[in-house]
Amino acid sequence: MVRYGFAGAMLSLALAGTASAEPFRSFADLCLTTNAGALAAEVAAKGSGWSDVTAQIGAEIGEEFQDVAAYMNFDPADAAAGLAAVDSMEILVTGWGDGEAVMDTKGVVLDLCGVMSPQADALTMSKRVTDYLGMPSSTAGDQTLWMYSRQGDRFVSEADLIDAEDEAFLATMQQRSLYAVYVFEEDGLAGLFVGALRSPAKAPDR
């Protein structure tokens, strides 16, 4: 099913980033409000003083993702930042992939945007996502997720599509962009990723 390939793609991108703190506010500002738009997220991160660490992290991300970028919420070259900055570290990761390369599904463009931190708590973040989006979570395989579309400023639940056949899922995606938020937790690292599933015609220019 499309949705399970989507979850795996997001997880593989998250695993490639190696660091990041309770990131919900940053995630909401950088990823949710931009609809996983990499350029807007990166401009916002730079404007908030985040440092570009793509050279250190980008090479670790699989070849199926393109235009990968990573930003850290402090300057890792600033020795004065010390351990205090490391303790509150957050990392923004953006990238996109062709659906056939990432999920074995043609006619899809997948944009990803995520924020991770070593101090993030998955349960707390899950509650905050539910409150922010105004909808309960759903389950796809062993993944907890929130699937939605946008109507202006409103988040509209698309939970019915989680169990839909691929044909119905893709047909809906031709009509409107679909988004899914996942909580990531692995080896002491936690964070949130949102993926935007769009038809190539609706995807941002590459």
mmCIF file of N, CA and C in Angstrom, residues 7-63:
data_model
loop_
_atom_site.group_PDB
_atom_site.id
_atom_site.type_symbol
_atom_site.label_atom_id
_atom_site.label_comp_id
_atom_site.label_asym_id
_atom_site.label_seq_id
_atom_site.Cartn_x
_atom_site.Cartn_y
_atom_site.Cartn_z
ATOM 1 N N ALA A 7 5.485 5.664 4.991
ATOM 2 C CA ALA A 7 6.021 5.609 6.354
ATOM 3 C C ALA A 7 7.482 5.191 6.346
ATOM 4 N N GLY A 8 7.814 4.210 5.520
ATOM 5 C CA GLY A 8 9.195 3.760 5.451
ATOM 6 C C GLY A 8 10.119 4.822 4.910
ATOM 7 N N ALA A 9 9.638 5.576 3.944
ATOM 8 C CA ALA A 9 10.460 6.647 3.379
ATOM 9 C C ALA A 9 10.760 7.706 4.420
ATOM 10 N N MET A 10 9.758 8.073 5.203
ATOM 11 C CA MET A 10 9.964 9.075 6.234
ATOM 12 C C MET A 10 10.919 8.568 7.300
ATOM 13 N N LEU A 11 10.776 7.285 7.655
ATOM 14 C CA LEU A 11 11.636 6.721 8.683
ATOM 15 C C LEU A 11 13.086 6.691 8.219
ATOM 16 N N SER A 12 13.323 6.340 6.953
ATOM 17 C CA SER A 12 14.695 6.261 6.460
ATOM 18 C C SER A 12 15.353 7.631 6.449
ATOM 19 N N LEU A 13 14.582 8.674 6.146
ATOM 20 C CA LEU A 13 15.135 10.028 6.173
ATOM 21 C C LEU A 13 15.443 10.444 7.608
ATOM 22 N N ALA A 14 14.565 10.092 8.550
ATOM 23 C CA ALA A 14 14.793 10.435 9.946
ATOM 24 C C ALA A 14 16.023 9.739 10.497
ATOM 25 N N LEU A 15 16.222 8.470 10.155
ATOM 26 C CA LEU A 15 17.356 7.727 10.668
ATOM 27 C C LEU A 15 18.678 8.298 10.180
ATOM 28 N N ALA A 16 18.646 8.950 9.027
ATOM 29 C CA ALA A 16 19.884 9.486 8.481
ATOM 30 C C ALA A 16 20.368 10.705 9.242
ATOM 31 N N GLY A 17 19.460 11.480 9.853
ATOM 32 C CA GLY A 17 19.870 12.608 10.673
ATOM 33 C C GLY A 17 20.340 12.077 12.020
ATOM 34 N N THR A 18 21.453 12.582 12.551
ATOM 35 C CA THR A 18 22.038 11.956 13.720
ATOM 36 C C THR A 18 21.890 12.736 15.013
ATOM 37 N N ALA A 19 21.175 13.807 15.024
ATOM 38 C CA ALA A 19 21.039 14.506 16.292
ATOM 39 C C ALA A 19 19.791 15.364 16.335
ATOM 40 N N SER A 20 19.326 15.872 17.409
ATOM 41 C CA SER A 20 18.449 16.979 17.610
ATOM 42 C C SER A 20 17.663 17.029 18.894
ATOM 43 N N ALA A 21 15.851 18.795 20.227
ATOM 44 C CA ALA A 21 15.342 18.820 21.608
ATOM 45 C C ALA A 21 13.860 18.977 21.581
ATOM 46 N N GLU A 22 13.022 19.125 22.583
ATOM 47 C CA GLU A 22 11.557 19.074 22.435
ATOM 48 C C GLU A 22 11.167 19.976 21.273
ATOM 49 N N PRO A 23 10.930 19.406 20.123
ATOM 50 C CA PRO A 23 10.943 20.216 18.916
ATOM 51 C C PRO A 23 9.589 20.665 18.418
ATOM 52 N N PHE A 24 8.519 20.497 19.194
ATOM 53 C CA PHE A 24 7.208 20.703 18.589
ATOM 54 C C PHE A 24 7.027 22.108 18.042
ATOM 55 N N ARG A 25 7.402 23.131 18.815
ATOM 56 C CA ARG A 25 7.186 24.493 18.338
ATOM 57 C C ARG A 25 7.952 24.745 17.042
ATOM 58 N N SER A 26 9.197 24.278 16.990
ATOM 59 C CA SER A 26 9.980 24.443 15.764
ATOM 60 C C SER A 26 9.344 23.677 14.622
ATOM 61 N N PHE A 27 8.873 22.468 14.908
ATOM 62 C CA PHE A 27 8.231 21.652 13.876
ATOM 63 C C PHE A 27 6.989 22.348 13.330
ATOM 64 N N ALA A 28 6.171 22.883 14.218
ATOM 65 C CA ALA A 28 4.964 23.574 13.775
ATOM 66 C C ALA A 28 5.306 24.787 12.921
ATOM 67 N N ASP A 29 6.291 25.565 13.373
ATOM 68 C CA ASP A 29 6.651 26.790 12.656
ATOM 69 C C ASP A 29 7.342 26.519 11.324
ATOM 70 N N LEU A 30 8.224 25.514 11.321
ATOM 71 C CA LEU A 30 9.052 25.278 10.140
ATOM 72 C C LEU A 30 8.439 24.293 9.154
ATOM 73 N N CYS A 31 7.669 23.336 9.642
ATOM 74 C CA CYS A 31 7.189 22.266 8.763
ATOM 75 C C CYS A 31 5.681 22.277 8.524
ATOM 76 N N LEU A 32 4.886 22.443 9.587
ATOM 77 C CA LEU A 32 3.439 22.411 9.402
ATOM 78 C C LEU A 32 2.928 23.659 8.700
ATOM 79 N N THR A 33 3.398 24.825 9.126
ATOM 80 C CA THR A 33 2.891 26.052 8.511
ATOM 81 C C THR A 33 3.364 26.210 7.069
ATOM 82 N N THR A 34 4.445 25.538 6.705
ATOM 83 C CA THR A 34 4.960 25.619 5.331
ATOM 84 C C THR A 34 4.462 24.474 4.464
ATOM 85 N N ASN A 35 3.614 23.585 5.013
ATOM 86 C CA ASN A 35 3.124 22.420 4.264
ATOM 87 C C ASN A 35 4.276 21.588 3.706
ATOM 88 N N ALA A 36 5.304 21.414 4.536
ATOM 89 C CA ALA A 36 6.484 20.632 4.172
ATOM 90 C C ALA A 36 7.243 21.244 3.000
ATOM 91 N N GLY A 37 7.084 22.531 2.814
ATOM 92 C CA GLY A 37 7.799 23.220 1.745
ATOM 93 C C GLY A 37 9.233 23.503 2.158
ATOM 94 N N ALA A 38 10.170 22.859 1.501
ATOM 95 C CA ALA A 38 11.567 22.948 1.914
ATOM 96 C C ALA A 38 12.104 24.374 1.870
ATOM 97 N N LEU A 39 11.855 25.087 0.800
ATOM 98 C CA LEU A 39 12.402 26.439 0.660
ATOM 99 C C LEU A 39 11.893 27.345 1.770
ATOM 100 N N ALA A 40 10.592 27.317 2.021
ATOM 101 C CA ALA A 40 10.023 28.159 3.072
ATOM 102 C C ALA A 40 10.558 27.767 4.440
ATOM 103 N N ALA A 41 10.702 26.464 4.678
ATOM 104 C CA ALA A 41 11.224 25.998 5.963
ATOM 105 C C ALA A 41 12.662 26.447 6.162
ATOM 106 N N GLU A 42 13.456 26.342 5.121
ATOM 107 C CA GLU A 42 14.864 26.711 5.226
ATOM 108 C C GLU A 42 15.031 28.222 5.393
ATOM 109 N N VAL A 43 14.229 29.015 4.701
ATOM 110 C CA VAL A 43 14.282 30.471 4.864
ATOM 111 C C VAL A 43 13.916 30.845 6.295
ATOM 112 N N ALA A 44 12.872 30.189 6.845
ATOM 113 C CA ALA A 44 12.460 30.473 8.220
ATOM 114 C C ALA A 44 13.544 30.071 9.213
ATOM 115 N N ALA A 45 14.183 28.931 8.974
ATOM 116 C CA ALA A 45 15.249 28.474 9.872
ATOM 117 C C ALA A 45 16.427 29.445 9.851
ATOM 118 N N LYS A 46 16.845 29.846 8.670
ATOM 119 C CA LYS A 46 17.945 30.810 8.568
ATOM 120 C C LYS A 46 17.594 32.118 9.261
ATOM 121 N N GLY A 47 16.349 32.564 9.093
ATOM 122 C CA GLY A 47 15.919 33.793 9.712
ATOM 123 C C GLY A 47 15.907 33.731 11.223
ATOM 124 N N SER A 48 15.836 32.502 11.769
ATOM 125 C CA SER A 48 15.850 32.309 13.220
ATOM 126 C C SER A 48 17.243 31.986 13.736
ATOM 127 N N GLY A 49 18.234 32.094 12.857
ATOM 128 C CA GLY A 49 19.611 31.892 13.281
ATOM 129 C C GLY A 49 20.096 30.455 13.268
ATOM 130 N N TRP A 50 19.365 29.560 12.611
ATOM 131 C CA TRP A 50 19.814 28.174 12.521
ATOM 132 C C TRP A 50 20.990 28.083 11.539
ATOM 133 N N SER A 51 21.865 27.121 11.768
ATOM 134 C CA SER A 51 23.071 26.961 10.953
ATOM 135 C C SER A 51 22.907 25.818 9.954
ATOM 136 N N ASP A 52 23.374 26.043 8.753
ATOM 137 C CA ASP A 52 23.319 25.029 7.702
ATOM 138 C C ASP A 52 24.361 23.943 7.988
ATOM 139 N N VAL A 53 23.915 22.715 8.217
ATOM 140 C CA VAL A 53 24.825 21.595 8.469
ATOM 141 C C VAL A 53 24.624 20.497 7.428
ATOM 142 N N THR A 54 24.138 20.902 6.257
ATOM 143 C CA THR A 54 23.876 19.935 5.195
ATOM 144 C C THR A 54 25.127 19.158 4.815
ATOM 145 N N ALA A 55 26.259 19.831 4.792
ATOM 146 C CA ALA A 55 27.501 19.165 4.386
ATOM 147 C C ALA A 55 27.854 18.023 5.326
ATOM 148 N N GLN A 56 27.522 18.159 6.607
ATOM 149 C CA GLN A 56 27.844 17.120 7.580
ATOM 150 C C GLN A 56 26.821 15.990 7.585
ATOM 151 N N ILE A 57 25.557 16.292 7.281
ATOM 152 C CA ILE A 57 24.488 15.314 7.431
ATOM 153 C C ILE A 57 23.936 14.827 6.095
ATOM 154 N N GLY A 58 23.882 15.716 5.123
ATOM 155 C CA GLY A 58 23.222 15.390 3.863
ATOM 156 C C GLY A 58 23.766 14.157 3.173
ATOM 157 N N ALA A 59 25.066 13.942 3.244
ATOM 158 C CA ALA A 59 25.671 12.803 2.552
ATOM 159 C C ALA A 59 25.234 11.476 3.136
ATOM 160 N N GLU A 60 24.698 11.482 4.365
ATOM 161 C CA GLU A 60 24.280 10.247 5.009
ATOM 162 C C GLU A 60 22.891 9.798 4.579
ATOM 163 N N ILE A 61 22.181 10.646 3.865
ATOM 164 C CA ILE A 61 20.812 10.349 3.491
ATOM 165 C C ILE A 61 20.791 9.633 2.150
ATOM 166 N N GLY A 62 19.889 8.660 2.037
ATOM 167 C CA GLY A 62 19.843 7.787 0.870
ATOM 168 C C GLY A 62 19.712 8.519 -0.448
ATOM 169 N N GLU A 63 20.161 7.871 -1.499
ATOM 170 C CA GLU A 63 20.175 8.480 -2.823
ATOM 171 C C GLU A 63 18.774 8.747 -3.356
#
